[in-house]
Coordinates of C-alpha atoms in Angstrom, one line a residue:
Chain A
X1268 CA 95.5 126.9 58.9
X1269 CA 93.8 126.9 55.6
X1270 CA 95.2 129.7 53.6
X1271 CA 92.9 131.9 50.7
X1272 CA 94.4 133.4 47.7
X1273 CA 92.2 136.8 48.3
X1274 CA 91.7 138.2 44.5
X1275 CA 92.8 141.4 46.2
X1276 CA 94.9 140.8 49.1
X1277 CA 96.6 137.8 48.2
X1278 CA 97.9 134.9 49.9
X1279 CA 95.9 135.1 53.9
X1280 CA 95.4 132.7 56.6
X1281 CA 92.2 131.8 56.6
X1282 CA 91.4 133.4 60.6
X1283 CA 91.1 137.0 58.3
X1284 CA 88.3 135.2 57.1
X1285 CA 84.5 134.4 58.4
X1286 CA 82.9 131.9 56.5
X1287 CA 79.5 132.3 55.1
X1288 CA 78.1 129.3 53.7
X1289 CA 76.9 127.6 51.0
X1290 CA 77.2 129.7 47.5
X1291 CA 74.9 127.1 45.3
X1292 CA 72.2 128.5 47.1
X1293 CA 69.6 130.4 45.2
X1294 CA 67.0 132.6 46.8
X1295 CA 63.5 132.3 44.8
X1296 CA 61.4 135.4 44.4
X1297 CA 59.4 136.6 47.7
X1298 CA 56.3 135.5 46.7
X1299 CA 57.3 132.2 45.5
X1300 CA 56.2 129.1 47.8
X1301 CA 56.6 127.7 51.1
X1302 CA 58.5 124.3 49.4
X1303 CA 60.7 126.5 47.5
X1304 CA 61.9 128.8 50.2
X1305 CA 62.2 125.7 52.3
X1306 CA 64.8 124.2 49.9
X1307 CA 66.7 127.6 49.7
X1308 CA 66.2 128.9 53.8
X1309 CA 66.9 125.3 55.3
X1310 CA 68.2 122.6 53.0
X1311 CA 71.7 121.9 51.8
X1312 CA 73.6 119.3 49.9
X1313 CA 76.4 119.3 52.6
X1314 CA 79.0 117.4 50.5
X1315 CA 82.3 115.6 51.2
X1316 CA 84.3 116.7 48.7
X1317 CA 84.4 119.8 46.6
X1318 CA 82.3 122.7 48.0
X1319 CA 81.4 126.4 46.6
X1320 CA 80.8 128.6 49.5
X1321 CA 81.2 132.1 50.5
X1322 CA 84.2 134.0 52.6
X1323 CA 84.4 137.4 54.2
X1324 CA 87.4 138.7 54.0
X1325 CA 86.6 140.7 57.5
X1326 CA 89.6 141.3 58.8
X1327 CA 91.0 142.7 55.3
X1328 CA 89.4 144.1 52.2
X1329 CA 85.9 143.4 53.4
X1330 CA 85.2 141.5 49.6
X1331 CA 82.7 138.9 50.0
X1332 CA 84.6 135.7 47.9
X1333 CA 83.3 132.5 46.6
X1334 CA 85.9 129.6 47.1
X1335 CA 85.8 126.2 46.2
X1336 CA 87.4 123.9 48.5
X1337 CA 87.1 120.5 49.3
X1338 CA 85.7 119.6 52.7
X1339 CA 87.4 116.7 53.3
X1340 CA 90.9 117.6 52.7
X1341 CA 90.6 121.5 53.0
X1342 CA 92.6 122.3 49.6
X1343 CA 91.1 125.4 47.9
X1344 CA 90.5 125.7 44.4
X1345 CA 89.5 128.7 42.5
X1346 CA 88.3 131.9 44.4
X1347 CA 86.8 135.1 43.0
X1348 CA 84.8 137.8 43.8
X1349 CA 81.0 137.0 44.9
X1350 CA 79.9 140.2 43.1
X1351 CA 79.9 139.5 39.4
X1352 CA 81.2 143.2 38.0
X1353 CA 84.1 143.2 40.6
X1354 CA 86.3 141.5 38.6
X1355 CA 86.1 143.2 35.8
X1356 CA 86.3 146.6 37.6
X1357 CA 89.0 146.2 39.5
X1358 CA 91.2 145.6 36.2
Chain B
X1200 CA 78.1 86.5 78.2
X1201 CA 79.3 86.2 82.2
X1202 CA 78.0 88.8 84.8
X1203 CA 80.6 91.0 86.1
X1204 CA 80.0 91.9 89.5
X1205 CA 82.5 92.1 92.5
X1206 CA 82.8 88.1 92.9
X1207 CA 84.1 87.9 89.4
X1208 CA 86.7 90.6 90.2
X1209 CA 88.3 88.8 93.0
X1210 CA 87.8 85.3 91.4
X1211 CA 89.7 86.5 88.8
X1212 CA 92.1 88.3 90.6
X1213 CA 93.3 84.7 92.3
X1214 CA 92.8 83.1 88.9
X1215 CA 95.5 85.4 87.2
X1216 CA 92.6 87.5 85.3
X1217 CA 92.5 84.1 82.7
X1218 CA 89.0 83.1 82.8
X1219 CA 87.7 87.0 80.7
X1220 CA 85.4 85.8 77.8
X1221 CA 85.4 88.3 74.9
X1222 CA 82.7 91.0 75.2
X1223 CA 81.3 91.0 72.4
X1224 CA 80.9 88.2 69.4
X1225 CA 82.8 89.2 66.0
X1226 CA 80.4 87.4 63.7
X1227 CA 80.5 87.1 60.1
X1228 CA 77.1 88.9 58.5
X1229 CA 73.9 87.0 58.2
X1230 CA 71.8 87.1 54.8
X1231 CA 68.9 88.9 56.3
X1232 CA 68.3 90.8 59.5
X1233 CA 65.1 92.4 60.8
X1234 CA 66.5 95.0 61.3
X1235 CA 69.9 96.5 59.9
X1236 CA 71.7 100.0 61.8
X1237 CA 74.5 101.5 60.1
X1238 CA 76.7 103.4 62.7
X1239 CA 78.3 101.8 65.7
X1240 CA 78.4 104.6 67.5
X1241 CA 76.9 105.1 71.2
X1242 CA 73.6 106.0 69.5
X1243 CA 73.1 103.1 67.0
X1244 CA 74.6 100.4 69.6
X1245 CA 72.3 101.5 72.4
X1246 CA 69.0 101.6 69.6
X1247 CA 70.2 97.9 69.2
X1248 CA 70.5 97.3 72.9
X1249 CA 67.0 99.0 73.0
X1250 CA 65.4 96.8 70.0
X1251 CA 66.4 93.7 71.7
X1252 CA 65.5 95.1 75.6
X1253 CA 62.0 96.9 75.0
X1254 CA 60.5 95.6 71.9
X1255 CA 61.6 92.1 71.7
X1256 CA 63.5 92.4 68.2
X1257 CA 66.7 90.3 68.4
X1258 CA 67.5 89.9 65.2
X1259 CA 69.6 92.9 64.7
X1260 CA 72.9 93.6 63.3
X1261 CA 74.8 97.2 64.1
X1262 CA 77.1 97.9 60.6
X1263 CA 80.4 100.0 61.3
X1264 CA 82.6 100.9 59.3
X1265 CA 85.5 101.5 61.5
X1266 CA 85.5 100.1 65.4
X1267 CA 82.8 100.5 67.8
X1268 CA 82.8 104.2 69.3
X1269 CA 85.7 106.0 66.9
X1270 CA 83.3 108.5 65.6
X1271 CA 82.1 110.9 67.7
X1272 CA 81.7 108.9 71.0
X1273 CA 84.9 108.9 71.4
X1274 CA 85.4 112.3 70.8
X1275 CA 83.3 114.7 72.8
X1276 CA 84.2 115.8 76.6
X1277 CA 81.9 113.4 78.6
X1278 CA 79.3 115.8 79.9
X1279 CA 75.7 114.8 80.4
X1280 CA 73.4 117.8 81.6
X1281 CA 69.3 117.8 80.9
X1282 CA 69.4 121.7 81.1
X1283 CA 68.1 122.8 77.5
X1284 CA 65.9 125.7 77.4
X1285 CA 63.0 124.4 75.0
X1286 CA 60.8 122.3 76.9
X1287 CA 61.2 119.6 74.3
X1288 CA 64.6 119.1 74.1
X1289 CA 65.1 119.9 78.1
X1290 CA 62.4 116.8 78.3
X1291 CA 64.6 114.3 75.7
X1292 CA 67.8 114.9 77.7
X1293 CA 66.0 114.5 81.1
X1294 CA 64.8 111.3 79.9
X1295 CA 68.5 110.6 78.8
X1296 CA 69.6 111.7 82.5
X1297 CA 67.2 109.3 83.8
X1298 CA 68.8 106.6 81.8
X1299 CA 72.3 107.8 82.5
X1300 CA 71.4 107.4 86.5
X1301 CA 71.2 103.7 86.1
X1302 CA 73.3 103.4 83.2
X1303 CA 76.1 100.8 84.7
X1304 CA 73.7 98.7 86.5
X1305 CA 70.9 98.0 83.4
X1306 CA 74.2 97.5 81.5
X1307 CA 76.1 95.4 84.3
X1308 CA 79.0 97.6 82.9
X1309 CA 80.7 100.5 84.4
X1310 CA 80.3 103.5 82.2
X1311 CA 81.7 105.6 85.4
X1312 CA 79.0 107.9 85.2
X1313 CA 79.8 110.6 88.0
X1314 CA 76.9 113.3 89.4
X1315 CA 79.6 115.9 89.7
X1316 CA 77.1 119.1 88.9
X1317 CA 77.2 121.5 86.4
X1318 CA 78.3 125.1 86.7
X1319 CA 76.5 127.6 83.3
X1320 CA 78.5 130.9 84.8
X1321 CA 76.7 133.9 83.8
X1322 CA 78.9 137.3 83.2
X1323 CA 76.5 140.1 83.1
X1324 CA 72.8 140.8 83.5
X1325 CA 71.4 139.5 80.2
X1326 CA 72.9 136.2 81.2
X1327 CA 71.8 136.1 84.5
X1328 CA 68.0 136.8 82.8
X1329 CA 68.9 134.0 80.4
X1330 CA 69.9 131.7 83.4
X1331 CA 66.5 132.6 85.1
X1332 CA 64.6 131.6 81.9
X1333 CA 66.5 128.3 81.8
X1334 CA 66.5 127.0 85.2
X1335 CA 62.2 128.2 85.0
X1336 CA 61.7 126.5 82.3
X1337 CA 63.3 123.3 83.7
X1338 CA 61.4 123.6 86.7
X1339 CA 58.3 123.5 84.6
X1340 CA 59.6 120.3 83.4
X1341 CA 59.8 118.7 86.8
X1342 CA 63.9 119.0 86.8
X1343 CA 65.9 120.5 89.7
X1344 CA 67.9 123.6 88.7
X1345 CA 69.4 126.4 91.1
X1346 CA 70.5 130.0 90.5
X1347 CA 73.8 130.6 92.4
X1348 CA 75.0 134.0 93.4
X1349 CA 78.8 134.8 93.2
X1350 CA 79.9 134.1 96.5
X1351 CA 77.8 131.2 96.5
X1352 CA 79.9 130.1 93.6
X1353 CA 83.4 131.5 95.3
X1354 CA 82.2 128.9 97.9
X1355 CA 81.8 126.0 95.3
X1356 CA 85.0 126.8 92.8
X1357 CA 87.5 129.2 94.8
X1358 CA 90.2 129.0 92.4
X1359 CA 88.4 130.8 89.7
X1360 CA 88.9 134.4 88.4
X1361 CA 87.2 137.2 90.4
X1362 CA 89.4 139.2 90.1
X1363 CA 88.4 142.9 89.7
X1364 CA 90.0 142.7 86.0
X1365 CA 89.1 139.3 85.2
X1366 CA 87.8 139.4 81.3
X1367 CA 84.6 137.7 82.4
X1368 CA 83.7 139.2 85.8
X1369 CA 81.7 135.8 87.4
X1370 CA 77.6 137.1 88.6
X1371 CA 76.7 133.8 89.5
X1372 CA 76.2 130.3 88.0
X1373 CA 73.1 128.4 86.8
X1374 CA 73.9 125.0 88.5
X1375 CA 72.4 121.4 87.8
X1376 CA 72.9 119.1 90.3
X1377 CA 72.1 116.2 88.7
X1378 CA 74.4 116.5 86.0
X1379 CA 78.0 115.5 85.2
X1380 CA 80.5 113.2 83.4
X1381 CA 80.7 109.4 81.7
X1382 CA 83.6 107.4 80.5
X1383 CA 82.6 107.8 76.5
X1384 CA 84.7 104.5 75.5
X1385 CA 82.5 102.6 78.2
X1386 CA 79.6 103.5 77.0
X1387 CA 79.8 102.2 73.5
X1388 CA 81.6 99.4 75.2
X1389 CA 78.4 98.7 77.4
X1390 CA 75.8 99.0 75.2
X1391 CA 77.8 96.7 72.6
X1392 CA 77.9 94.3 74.8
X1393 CA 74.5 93.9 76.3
X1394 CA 72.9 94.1 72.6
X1395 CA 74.8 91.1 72.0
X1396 CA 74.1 89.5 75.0
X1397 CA 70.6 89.5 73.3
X1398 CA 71.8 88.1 70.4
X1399 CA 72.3 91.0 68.3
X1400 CA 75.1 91.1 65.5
X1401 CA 78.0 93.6 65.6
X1402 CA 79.7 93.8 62.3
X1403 CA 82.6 96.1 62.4
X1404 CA 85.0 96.4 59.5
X1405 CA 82.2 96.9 57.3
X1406 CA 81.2 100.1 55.6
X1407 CA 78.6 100.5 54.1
X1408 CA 78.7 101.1 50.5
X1409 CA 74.9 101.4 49.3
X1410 CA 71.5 101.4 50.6
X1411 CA 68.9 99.1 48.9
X1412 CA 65.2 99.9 47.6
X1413 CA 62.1 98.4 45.5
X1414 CA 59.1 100.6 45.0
X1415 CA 60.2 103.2 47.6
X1416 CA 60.9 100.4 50.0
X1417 CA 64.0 99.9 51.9
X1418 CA 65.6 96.4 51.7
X1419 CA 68.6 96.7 52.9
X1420 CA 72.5 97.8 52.4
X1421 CA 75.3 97.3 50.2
X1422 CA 78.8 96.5 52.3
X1423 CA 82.2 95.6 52.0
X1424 CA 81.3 92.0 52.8
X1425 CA 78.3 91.7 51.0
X1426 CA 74.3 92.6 50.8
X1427 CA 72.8 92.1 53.8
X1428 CA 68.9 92.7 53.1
X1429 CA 67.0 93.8 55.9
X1430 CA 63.6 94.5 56.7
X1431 CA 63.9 97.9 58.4
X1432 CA 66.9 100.1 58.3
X1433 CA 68.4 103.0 60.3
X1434 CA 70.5 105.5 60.2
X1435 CA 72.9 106.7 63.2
X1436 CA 76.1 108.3 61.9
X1437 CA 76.0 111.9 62.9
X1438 CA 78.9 113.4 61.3
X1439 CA 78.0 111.9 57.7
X1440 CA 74.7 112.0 57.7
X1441 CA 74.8 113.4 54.2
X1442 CA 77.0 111.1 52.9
X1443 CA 75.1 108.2 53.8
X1444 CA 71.6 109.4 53.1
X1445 CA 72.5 110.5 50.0
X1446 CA 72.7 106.2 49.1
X1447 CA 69.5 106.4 50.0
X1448 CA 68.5 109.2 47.1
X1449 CA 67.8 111.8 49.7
X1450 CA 70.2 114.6 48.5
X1451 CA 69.5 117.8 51.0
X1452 CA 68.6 118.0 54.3
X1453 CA 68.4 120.8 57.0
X1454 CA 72.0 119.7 58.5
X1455 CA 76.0 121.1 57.6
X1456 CA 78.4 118.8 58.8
X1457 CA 81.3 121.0 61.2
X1458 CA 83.8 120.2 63.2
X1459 CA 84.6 120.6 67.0
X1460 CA 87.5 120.0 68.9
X1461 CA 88.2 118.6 72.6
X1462 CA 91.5 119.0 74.3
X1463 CA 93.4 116.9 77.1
X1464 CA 96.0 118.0 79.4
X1465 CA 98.8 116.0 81.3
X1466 CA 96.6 114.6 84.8
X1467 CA 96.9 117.0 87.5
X1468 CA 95.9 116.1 91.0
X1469 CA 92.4 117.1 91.8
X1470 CA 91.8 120.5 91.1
X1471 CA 88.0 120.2 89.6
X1472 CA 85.1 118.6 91.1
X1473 CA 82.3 120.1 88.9
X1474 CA 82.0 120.7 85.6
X1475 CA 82.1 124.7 84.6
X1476 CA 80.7 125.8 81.3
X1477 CA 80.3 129.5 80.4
X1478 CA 79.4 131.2 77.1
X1479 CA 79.9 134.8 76.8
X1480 CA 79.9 137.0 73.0
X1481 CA 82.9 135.6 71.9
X1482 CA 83.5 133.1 73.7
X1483 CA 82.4 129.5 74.9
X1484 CA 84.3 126.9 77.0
X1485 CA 83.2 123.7 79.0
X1486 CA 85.3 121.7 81.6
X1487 CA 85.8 119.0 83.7
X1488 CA 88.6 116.5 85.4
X1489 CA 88.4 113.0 84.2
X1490 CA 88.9 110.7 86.9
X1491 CA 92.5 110.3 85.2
X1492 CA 93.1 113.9 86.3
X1493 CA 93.5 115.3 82.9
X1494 CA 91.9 118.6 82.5
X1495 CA 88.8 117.5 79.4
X1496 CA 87.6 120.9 77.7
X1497 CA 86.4 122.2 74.3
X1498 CA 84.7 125.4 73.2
X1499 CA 83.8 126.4 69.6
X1500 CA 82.9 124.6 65.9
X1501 CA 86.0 125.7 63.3
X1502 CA 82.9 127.2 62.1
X1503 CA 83.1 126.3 58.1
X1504 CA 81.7 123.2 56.7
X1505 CA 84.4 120.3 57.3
X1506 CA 84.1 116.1 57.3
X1507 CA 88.0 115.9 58.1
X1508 CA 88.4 114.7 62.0
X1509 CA 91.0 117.3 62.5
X1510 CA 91.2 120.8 64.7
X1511 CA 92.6 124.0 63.4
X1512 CA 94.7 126.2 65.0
X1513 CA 93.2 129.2 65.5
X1514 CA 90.4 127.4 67.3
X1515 CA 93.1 126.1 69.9
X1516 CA 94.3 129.4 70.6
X1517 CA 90.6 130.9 71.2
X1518 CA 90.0 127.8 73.5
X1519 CA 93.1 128.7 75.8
X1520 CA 91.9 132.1 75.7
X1521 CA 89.0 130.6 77.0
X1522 CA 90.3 128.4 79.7
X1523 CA 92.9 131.4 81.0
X1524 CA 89.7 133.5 81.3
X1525 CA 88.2 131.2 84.3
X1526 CA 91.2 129.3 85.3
X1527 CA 94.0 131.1 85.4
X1528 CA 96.0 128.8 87.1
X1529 CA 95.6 126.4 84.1
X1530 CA 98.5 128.5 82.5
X1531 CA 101.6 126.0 83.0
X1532 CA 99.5 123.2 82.2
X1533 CA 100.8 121.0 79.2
X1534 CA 98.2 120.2 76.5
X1535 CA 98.1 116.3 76.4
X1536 CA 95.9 115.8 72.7
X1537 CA 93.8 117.5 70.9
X1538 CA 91.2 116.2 68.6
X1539 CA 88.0 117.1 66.3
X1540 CA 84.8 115.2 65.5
X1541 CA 82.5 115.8 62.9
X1542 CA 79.2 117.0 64.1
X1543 CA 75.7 116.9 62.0
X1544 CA 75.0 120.8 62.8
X1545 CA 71.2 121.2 62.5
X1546 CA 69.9 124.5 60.9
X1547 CA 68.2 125.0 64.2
X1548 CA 70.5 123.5 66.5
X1549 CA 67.8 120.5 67.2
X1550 CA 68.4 117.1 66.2
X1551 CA 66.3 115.1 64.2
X1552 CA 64.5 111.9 64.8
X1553 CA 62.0 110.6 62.0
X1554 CA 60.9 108.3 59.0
X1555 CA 62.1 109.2 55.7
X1556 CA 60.5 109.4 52.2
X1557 CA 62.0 106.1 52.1
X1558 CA 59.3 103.7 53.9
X1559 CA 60.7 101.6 56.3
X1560 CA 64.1 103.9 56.5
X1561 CA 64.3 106.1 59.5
X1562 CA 67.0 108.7 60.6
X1563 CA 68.6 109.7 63.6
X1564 CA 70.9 112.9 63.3
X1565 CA 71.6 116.2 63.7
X1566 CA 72.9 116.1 67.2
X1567 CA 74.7 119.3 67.1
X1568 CA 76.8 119.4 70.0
X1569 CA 74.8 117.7 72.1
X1570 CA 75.1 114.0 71.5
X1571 CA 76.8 112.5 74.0
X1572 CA 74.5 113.3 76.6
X1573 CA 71.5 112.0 74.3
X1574 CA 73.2 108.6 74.0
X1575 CA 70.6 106.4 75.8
X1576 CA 67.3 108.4 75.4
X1577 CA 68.4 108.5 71.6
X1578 CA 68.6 104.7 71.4
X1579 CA 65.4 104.4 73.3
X1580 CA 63.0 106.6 71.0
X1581 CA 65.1 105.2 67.7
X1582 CA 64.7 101.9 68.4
X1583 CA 60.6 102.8 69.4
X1584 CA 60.2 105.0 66.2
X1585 CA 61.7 101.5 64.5
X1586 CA 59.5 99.1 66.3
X1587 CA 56.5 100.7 65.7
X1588 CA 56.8 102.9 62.5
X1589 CA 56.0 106.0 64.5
X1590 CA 57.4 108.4 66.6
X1591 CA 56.4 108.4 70.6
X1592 CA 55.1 112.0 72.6
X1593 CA 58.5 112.6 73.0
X1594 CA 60.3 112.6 69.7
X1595 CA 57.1 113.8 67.4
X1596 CA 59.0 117.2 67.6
X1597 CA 61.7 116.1 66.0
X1598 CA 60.3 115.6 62.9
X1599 CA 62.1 116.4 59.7
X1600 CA 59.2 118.2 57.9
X1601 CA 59.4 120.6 61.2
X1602 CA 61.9 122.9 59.2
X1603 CA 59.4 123.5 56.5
X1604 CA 55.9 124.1 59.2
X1605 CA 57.6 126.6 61.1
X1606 CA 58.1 124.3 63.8
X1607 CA 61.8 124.9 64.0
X1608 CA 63.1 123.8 68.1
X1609 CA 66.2 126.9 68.1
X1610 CA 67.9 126.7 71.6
X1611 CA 69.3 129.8 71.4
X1612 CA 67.6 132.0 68.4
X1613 CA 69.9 131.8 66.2
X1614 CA 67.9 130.8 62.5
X1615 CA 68.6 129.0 59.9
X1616 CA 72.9 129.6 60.6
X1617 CA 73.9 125.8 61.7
X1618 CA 77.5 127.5 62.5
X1619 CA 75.7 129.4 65.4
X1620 CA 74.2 127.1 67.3

């Protein structure tokens, strides 16, 4: 069991969770081009090693997170909020 | 390289089973090869065995890192089934099927390969629709299929639940005939040894570390024991793709890397002659009996990006859940293992077959969970797309600029979520 220090919850097994992918991703305007939303819709880097990608704490306080953890040995790193002013509200 | 047939059996059995040769050569690397493939999986042993068998090219070498078949052939649970519901991909596999069916004798090996049937149980009326659509499309394709009705199904598999309370009341079933099971070691076991029966070189122990270019050129790979240049090069190590093609300067591509577990029980006598797969919201489970008797299943990815060859927990328990739903009286069985492999999860659940920006450097990934099956038909079409530089009819769809035309091959409608499909 991987377990995620939720900024709100705390400590929590990671089967609260649902996993949401790759947070490097940027989404270009919706005019931009076909290549650029290519790269954004379909391609990823898909390390081994450290990764920044997005949890939903579902089965908890519903905060979407964005934890670093390393794919190969599943240790987590830093998380936070995805939503930049949520930090600073909540304090 | 002697043939093994029934005569060598016996001679051997009066002989004391002394006079075995090895199987395979364990040569040291040569400079040069025409042709380099990193990956010693099913997949890049049988494009070998294809290289040498169809197109003549001999001078091959097949570069592992580990030993032949401990990726992700030896991980899966041994079911080969052609019934896809995109005519391309139910095509590829029915090629593969067609390979499979005489598998041990092109080999002279036995990969066991059993025409047991396989059972898609449907639950409700959107599945049975879903069923309907499969098993048409199929027949468009020129491959049997059947649509079963319960008691038709009662008739085939009586120990399952139909009860009136059972979590997945059983409609009917979607039933290929034609499909069924393989022994996975055997198969990378086969196909090792009749490439090197042609001559080709399999170099395990050796990992490579780097992938050589001039001018946008491959010319071949950096290894633990040394450059070995190479004229052509491919690529067949679903699980790290990424990893490896990112030697090659290719940084991003449409693929996560996930990983799925298979479980094992304790042998039970024969309780299973088909295999029974089922996917219902929330959950999805396949099964079969290996010839050992232990009761082979898996269901769902861990669902989060993951290159360690490991299972969770949680998936485990959703698994049972799974099994318990169909087969009850699976209950007081003993889990014997439980493993994970690392699968290349497409972002459309398709895999890919193609050149690369890198000329002369072609990739074969992306099998999702459906590489086992593939294992021949892969190593046919890779080893054609090598040998001639172009993809045939049947793997032009597999293209890796597909992603990008709108030409995206999604099984079962799912988008860009690799996760999901």
């Amino acid at each position: 069991m991987i377990r995620i220090k939720c900024p709100f919850c705390g400590i929590r097994d990671h089967s609260e969770f649902s996993y949401g992918g790759d947070a490097t991703v940027e989404y270009p305007p919706l005019d931009a081009s076909t290549e650029a939303w290519n790269e954004a819709v379909y391609q990823r880097a898909n390390p081994r090693g450290p990764h920044r990608e997005y949890w939903h704490h579902l089965n908890g306080c519903r905060s979407w997170l964005i934890v670093e953890r390393d794919t190969l040995t599943h240790e987590v790193g830093t998380v936070e909020f995805a939503h930049p002013g949520l930090s600073e509200a909540l304090k | 390289m002697s043939h093994y047939s029934v005569w060598s059996v016996l001679r051997e059995g009066l002989r004391g089973q002394t006079g075995w040769e090895r199987a395979w050569r364990d040569p040291e690397p040569k400079p040069e090869y025409d042709v380099v493939i990193i990956g010693g999986g099913g997949h890049g042993l049988a494009t070998a065995y294809y290289l040498a068998k169809n197109h003549g090219i001999t001078n091959v070498a097949v570069v592992e890192k580990g030993w032949l078949g401990g990726g992700n052939t030896g991980r899966n649970t041994t079911i080969v089934r052609s019934n896809y519901s995109q005519p391309s991909s139910t095509q590829f596999y029915e090629h593969s099927l067609k390979l499979w069916e005489n598998l041990s004798h092109d080999l002279n090996y036995n990969v066991m390969f059993s025409q047991r049937g396989q059972l898609g149980l449907f639950h409700n009326p959107a599945g049975r629709d879903a069923a309907a659509k499969r098993a048409n499309t199929m027949m468009a394709c020129g491959i049997e299929a059947s649509l079963l009705s319960r008691d038709e199904v009662m008739n085939m598999v009586p120990h399952l639940d139909y009860s009136e309370n059972a979590r997945f009341p059983i409609l009917g079933a979607m039933l290929q005939k034609r499909a069924g099971t393989a022994r996975h070691d055997a198969v990378a076991w086969g196909f090792a040894r009749g490439a090197d029966n042609y001559g080709v070189d399999i170099l395990q122990q050796t990992e490579v570390t780097g992938i050589l270019r001039e001018g946008g050129m491959v010319t071949g790979v950096e290894t633990t024991k040394g450059t070995i240049r190479a004229k052509k090069v491919g690529v067949a190590v679903a699980g790290s793709t990424g990893h490896v093609m990112r030697m090659a300067g290719i940084d991003r591509l449409p693929i996560e890397s996930h990983k799925l577990q298979a479980f094992v029980s304790e042998p039970l006598k024969p309780l299973l002659d088909c295999v029974i797969g089922y996917g219902a919201p929330g959950a999805h489970f396949y099964i079969s009996q290996s010839d050992k008797g232990g009761m082979v299943f898996g269901g769902d990815l861990d669902f989060y990006n993951s290159y360690a060859q490991r299972g969770n927990l949680p998936i485990v328990q959703d698994v049972a859940e799974c099994a318990m739903a169909i087969l009850p009286c699976l209950g007081r069985v003993k889990l014997l293992r439980h493993w994970a492999g690392i699968m290349d999860m497409s972002m459309d659940g398709t895999h890919i077959m193609t050149k690369t920006p890198v000329d002369k450097l072609y990739l074969n990934a992306g099998w999702c969970y459906g590489g086992f099956k593939a294992t021949p038909a892969s190593g046919w079409h890779f080893a054609d797309l090598i040998a001639n530089d172009r993809p045939d009819n049947l793997t032009a769809a597999f293209s890796l600029d597909r992603f990008e035309r709108g030409l995206t091959i999604d099984e079962k409608g799912m988008g860009p979520t690799p996760k999901l499909h």
